Amino acid sequence: MSIFVTNPFLFYGILFSGLVLGFGFVELRWGARPMPRRAIVLRDVLAALFYVAVVAQAAHFLNRWIGLRGPWPALLGEWPLWPRLLLYLVVADFGAYWMHRLVHLPWLWRVHRWHHMPDRVYWLSGTRGSILQQTLFNLPYIFASPLIDVSPWWIASGLFVMSAVTNSWMHMNVRWQLGALEWLIVTPRSHEIHHSKQPAHYQRNFGVLLSVWDRMFGTFRSPKEIDAPTLEFGVAEKVPLARLTIGL
């Protein structure tokens, strides 16, 4: 089993294939908006490959240089794995919510704008992320990482898979109503509001995994209040691709 984790070609290949089969099938069956796949898929596959080969590696290098591990009490290291893992997810997601709000401020928007460029929101469109954006978004997870320092070898890989699935899920082109679950987690129909062109939606629904932060801090906009079929996506700015990918 470990060979699939230690060999990056196998790991990323199997993960991407699983995402294509899983989310691709769901959108074909329950897609909310028509997608001109021939016009956009190649572009988005190239963006995903660029993320894996360049963005993630460059951000990892910068994060090692920055360093931001939290000063967690040593006593937490004696906790069982699952409480530590749960605390890690809550702390990291709380930080990710505030980091997401931060990069929507005018002086940091250029770091994040490539992510909002696509005029079609579907499971693969969320792979866009500049090097500087990824570097910043890694910081909350690095800060929380001492909580899972002592853990089985597969935890880090499992968290990476969870991140990829979460990102694909929240950008998916479906409008499922999930009832009470929407009070806890970010759903595709709530996150699509965040990608809307309408100025009233720019500062709404920043959550990554949990939707409770938006509700707690007054940034939640309910899908029930939105005429979803009229939503348009994308950013009108014209920026050279090199600047977009770096985040300048």
Short mmCIF file of C-alpha atoms in Angstrom, two decimals:
data_model
loop_
_atom_site.label_atom_id
_atom_site.label_comp_id
_atom_site.label_asym_id
_atom_site.label_seq_id
_atom_site.Cartn_x
_atom_site.Cartn_y
_atom_site.Cartn_z
CA MET A 1 0.00 0.00 0.00
CA SER A 2 2.80 2.46 0.87
CA ILE A 3 4.14 2.36 -2.70
CA PHE A 4 1.08 4.29 -3.86
CA VAL A 5 1.93 7.06 -1.39
CA THR A 6 5.71 7.20 -1.79
CA ASN A 7 5.60 7.16 -5.60
CA PRO A 8 4.30 10.62 -6.60
CA PHE A 9 3.34 9.59 -10.14
CA LEU A 10 1.18 6.75 -8.86
CA PHE A 11 -0.26 8.83 -6.03
CA TYR A 12 -1.27 11.85 -8.11
CA GLY A 13 -2.33 9.66 -11.04
CA ILE A 14 -4.66 7.52 -8.93
CA LEU A 15 -6.01 10.56 -7.06
CA PHE A 16 -6.74 12.51 -10.25
CA SER A 17 -8.32 9.48 -11.91
CA GLY A 18 -10.56 9.01 -8.88
CA LEU A 19 -11.61 12.67 -8.96
CA VAL A 20 -12.36 12.51 -12.68
CA LEU A 21 -14.45 9.36 -12.33
CA GLY A 22 -16.24 10.42 -9.17
CA PHE A 23 -16.97 14.10 -9.67
CA GLY A 24 -17.13 13.82 -13.45
CA PHE A 25 -19.89 11.23 -13.19
CA VAL A 26 -21.83 13.22 -10.61
CA GLU A 27 -21.80 16.34 -12.78
CA LEU A 28 -22.82 14.42 -15.89
CA ARG A 29 -25.74 12.96 -13.95
CA TRP A 30 -26.82 15.90 -11.79
CA GLY A 31 -25.08 18.95 -13.28
CA ALA A 32 -26.90 22.23 -12.58
CA ARG A 33 -25.55 24.25 -15.52
CA PRO A 34 -24.56 23.16 -19.04
CA MET A 35 -20.79 22.92 -19.40
CA PRO A 36 -18.94 23.39 -22.73
CA ARG A 37 -16.43 20.75 -21.68
CA ARG A 38 -14.49 20.65 -24.91
CA ALA A 39 -13.78 24.37 -24.57
CA ILE A 40 -12.69 24.37 -20.93
CA VAL A 41 -11.48 20.94 -19.78
CA LEU A 42 -8.05 21.00 -21.50
CA ARG A 43 -7.36 24.43 -20.06
CA ASP A 44 -8.33 23.29 -16.57
CA VAL A 45 -6.36 20.04 -16.80
CA LEU A 46 -3.27 22.10 -17.69
CA ALA A 47 -3.98 24.37 -14.71
CA ALA A 48 -4.23 21.30 -12.45
CA LEU A 49 -0.92 19.92 -13.78
CA PHE A 50 0.70 23.31 -13.28
CA TYR A 51 -0.57 23.35 -9.71
CA VAL A 52 0.97 19.96 -8.92
CA ALA A 53 4.26 20.52 -10.75
CA VAL A 54 4.94 24.18 -9.96
CA VAL A 55 2.56 25.91 -7.55
CA ALA A 56 2.56 23.28 -4.80
CA GLN A 57 6.33 22.79 -4.99
CA ALA A 58 7.14 26.51 -4.96
CA ALA A 59 4.72 27.13 -2.09
CA HIS A 60 6.27 24.26 -0.13
CA PHE A 61 9.71 25.83 -0.57
CA LEU A 62 8.48 29.26 0.58
CA ASN A 63 6.64 27.75 3.55
CA ARG A 64 9.80 25.98 4.72
CA TRP A 65 11.57 29.31 4.57
CA ILE A 66 8.80 31.14 6.46
CA GLY A 67 7.99 28.53 9.11
CA LEU A 68 4.93 29.04 11.32
CA ARG A 69 4.38 26.05 13.57
CA GLY A 70 2.10 26.76 16.49
CA PRO A 71 3.39 26.65 20.10
CA TRP A 72 1.05 23.87 21.17
CA PRO A 73 1.36 22.45 24.70
CA ALA A 74 3.39 19.23 24.77
CA LEU A 75 0.56 17.61 26.72
CA LEU A 76 -1.55 17.55 23.54
CA GLY A 77 0.93 15.10 22.03
CA GLU A 78 -0.26 12.52 24.57
CA TRP A 79 -3.86 12.69 23.38
CA PRO A 80 -5.22 9.84 21.24
CA LEU A 81 -4.94 10.40 17.49
CA TRP A 82 -8.58 11.09 16.67
CA PRO A 83 -9.13 13.99 19.12
CA ARG A 84 -5.86 15.53 17.90
CA LEU A 85 -6.90 15.09 14.28
CA LEU A 86 -10.30 16.66 14.94
CA LEU A 87 -8.69 19.61 16.74
CA TYR A 88 -6.24 19.98 13.85
CA LEU A 89 -9.07 20.16 11.30
CA VAL A 90 -11.03 22.73 13.33
CA VAL A 91 -8.02 24.97 14.03
CA ALA A 92 -6.70 24.79 10.46
CA ASP A 93 -10.12 25.43 8.94
CA PHE A 94 -10.70 28.40 11.24
CA GLY A 95 -7.38 29.84 10.04
CA ALA A 96 -8.24 29.06 6.41
CA TYR A 97 -11.50 31.00 6.75
CA TRP A 98 -9.67 34.12 7.95
CA MET A 99 -6.90 33.72 5.37
CA HIS A 100 -9.57 33.54 2.67
CA ARG A 101 -11.09 36.77 3.95
CA LEU A 102 -7.63 38.34 4.04
CA VAL A 103 -6.85 37.65 0.37
CA HIS A 104 -10.10 39.34 -0.63
CA LEU A 105 -8.86 42.65 0.78
CA PRO A 106 -7.79 45.09 -1.96
CA TRP A 107 -4.08 44.97 -1.09
CA LEU A 108 -3.93 41.16 -1.36
CA TRP A 109 -6.54 40.54 -4.04
CA ARG A 110 -3.92 40.02 -6.78
CA VAL A 111 -2.70 36.96 -4.87
CA HIS A 112 -6.12 35.34 -5.17
CA ARG A 113 -7.67 36.64 -8.39
CA TRP A 114 -6.55 33.76 -10.64
CA HIS A 115 -8.78 31.47 -8.59
CA HIS A 116 -11.78 33.64 -9.52
CA MET A 117 -10.96 33.98 -13.23
CA PRO A 118 -12.99 31.01 -14.57
CA ASP A 119 -16.40 31.96 -15.91
CA ARG A 120 -17.59 28.39 -15.33
CA VAL A 121 -17.58 26.90 -11.83
CA TYR A 122 -17.33 23.13 -11.73
CA TRP A 123 -15.25 20.53 -9.89
CA LEU A 124 -12.00 21.11 -11.81
CA SER A 125 -12.13 24.91 -11.95
CA GLY A 126 -11.03 25.21 -8.34
CA THR A 127 -7.48 24.00 -9.09
CA ARG A 128 -6.36 27.50 -10.02
CA GLY A 129 -4.23 29.02 -7.32
CA SER A 130 -1.21 31.29 -7.53
CA ILE A 131 2.09 30.46 -5.84
CA LEU A 132 1.66 33.25 -3.30
CA GLN A 133 -1.95 32.26 -2.62
CA GLN A 134 -0.97 28.66 -1.93
CA THR A 135 1.86 29.80 0.30
CA LEU A 136 -0.54 31.87 2.40
CA PHE A 137 -3.25 29.22 2.46
CA ASN A 138 -0.75 26.63 3.72
CA LEU A 139 0.05 28.71 6.81
CA PRO A 140 -3.02 27.79 8.94
CA TYR A 141 -2.36 24.09 8.30
CA ILE A 142 1.32 24.44 9.15
CA PHE A 143 0.40 26.32 12.32
CA ALA A 144 -1.86 23.43 13.38
CA SER A 145 0.52 20.68 12.22
CA PRO A 146 2.21 19.98 15.60
CA LEU A 147 -1.13 18.51 16.68
CA ILE A 148 -0.58 15.56 14.33
CA ASP A 149 3.21 15.26 14.48
CA VAL A 150 3.00 11.85 16.14
CA SER A 151 0.64 9.95 13.87
CA PRO A 152 0.60 7.03 11.40
CA TRP A 153 2.45 7.48 8.10
CA TRP A 154 -0.77 7.64 6.11
CA ILE A 155 -2.29 10.64 7.91
CA ALA A 156 -0.48 13.29 5.81
CA SER A 157 -1.45 11.58 2.57
CA GLY A 158 -5.02 11.16 3.78
CA LEU A 159 -5.25 14.86 4.61
CA PHE A 160 -3.95 15.76 1.15
CA VAL A 161 -6.60 13.56 -0.45
CA MET A 162 -9.23 15.13 1.80
CA SER A 163 -8.09 18.60 0.69
CA ALA A 164 -8.34 17.64 -3.00
CA VAL A 165 -11.79 16.12 -2.50
CA THR A 166 -12.98 19.13 -0.49
CA ASN A 167 -11.79 21.56 -3.16
CA SER A 168 -13.45 19.55 -5.93
CA TRP A 169 -16.64 19.16 -3.89
CA MET A 170 -17.12 22.84 -3.07
CA HIS A 171 -16.68 23.88 -6.73
CA MET A 172 -18.88 21.12 -8.13
CA ASN A 173 -21.58 22.08 -10.61
CA VAL A 174 -24.56 20.76 -8.68
CA ARG A 175 -27.22 22.39 -6.55
CA TRP A 176 -28.06 19.66 -4.09
CA GLN A 177 -30.00 20.66 -1.00
CA LEU A 178 -28.48 18.85 1.97
CA GLY A 179 -30.76 20.05 4.75
CA ALA A 180 -29.23 20.29 8.21
CA LEU A 181 -25.79 19.28 6.87
CA GLU A 182 -25.51 22.71 5.24
CA TRP A 183 -25.33 24.23 8.72
CA LEU A 184 -22.05 22.39 9.24
CA ILE A 185 -20.16 22.06 5.96
CA VAL A 186 -19.56 24.17 2.87
CA THR A 187 -21.67 22.97 -0.06
CA PRO A 188 -21.39 23.62 -3.81
CA ARG A 189 -24.53 25.72 -3.90
CA SER A 190 -23.26 27.98 -1.10
CA HIS A 191 -19.72 28.30 -2.47
CA GLU A 192 -20.87 29.22 -5.99
CA ILE A 193 -22.25 32.43 -4.47
CA HIS A 194 -18.71 33.33 -3.43
CA HIS A 195 -17.60 33.09 -7.09
CA SER A 196 -20.43 35.30 -8.33
CA LYS A 197 -19.64 38.49 -10.25
CA GLN A 198 -22.21 40.44 -8.24
CA PRO A 199 -20.50 42.93 -5.86
CA ALA A 200 -22.97 42.02 -3.10
CA HIS A 201 -21.48 38.50 -3.06
CA TYR A 202 -17.77 39.40 -3.02
CA GLN A 203 -17.49 39.23 0.76
CA ARG A 204 -19.69 36.19 1.35
CA ASN A 205 -19.22 32.47 2.04
CA PHE A 206 -15.47 32.27 2.68
CA GLY A 207 -15.61 28.88 4.42
CA VAL A 208 -13.44 26.04 3.15
CA LEU A 209 -14.62 22.97 5.04
CA LEU A 210 -16.99 24.20 7.75
CA SER A 211 -19.73 26.73 7.09
CA VAL A 212 -20.09 27.63 10.76
CA TRP A 213 -17.40 30.34 10.55
CA ASP A 214 -19.41 32.31 7.98
CA ARG A 215 -22.45 32.07 10.21
CA MET A 216 -20.50 33.07 13.31
CA PHE A 217 -18.84 36.11 11.74
CA GLY A 218 -21.68 37.40 9.59
CA THR A 219 -20.39 36.53 6.13
CA PHE A 220 -22.89 33.77 5.27
CA ARG A 221 -25.30 34.26 2.37
CA SER A 222 -27.90 31.54 2.11
CA PRO A 223 -28.50 29.91 -1.30
CA LYS A 224 -32.21 30.22 -0.50
CA GLU A 225 -31.86 33.99 -0.96
CA ILE A 226 -30.21 33.73 -4.39
CA ASP A 227 -31.65 33.31 -7.86
CA ALA A 228 -28.98 30.74 -8.75
CA PRO A 229 -29.67 30.41 -12.52
CA THR A 230 -28.88 34.12 -12.97
CA LEU A 231 -25.44 33.93 -11.32
CA GLU A 232 -22.47 34.79 -13.52
CA PHE A 233 -18.88 34.00 -12.68
CA GLY A 234 -15.40 35.25 -13.50
CA VAL A 235 -13.27 38.38 -13.18
CA ALA A 236 -13.14 41.07 -15.84
CA GLU A 237 -9.51 42.03 -15.14
CA LYS A 238 -6.95 41.45 -17.88
CA VAL A 239 -3.69 40.30 -16.32
CA PRO A 240 -0.70 38.52 -17.94
CA LEU A 241 -0.74 34.81 -17.18
CA ALA A 242 2.72 34.88 -15.56
CA ARG A 243 1.54 37.46 -13.02
CA LEU A 244 -1.64 35.50 -12.35
CA THR A 245 0.22 32.27 -11.62
CA ILE A 246 2.70 33.96 -9.29
CA GLY A 247 0.09 36.18 -7.63
CA LEU A 248 1.53 39.60 -8.51
#
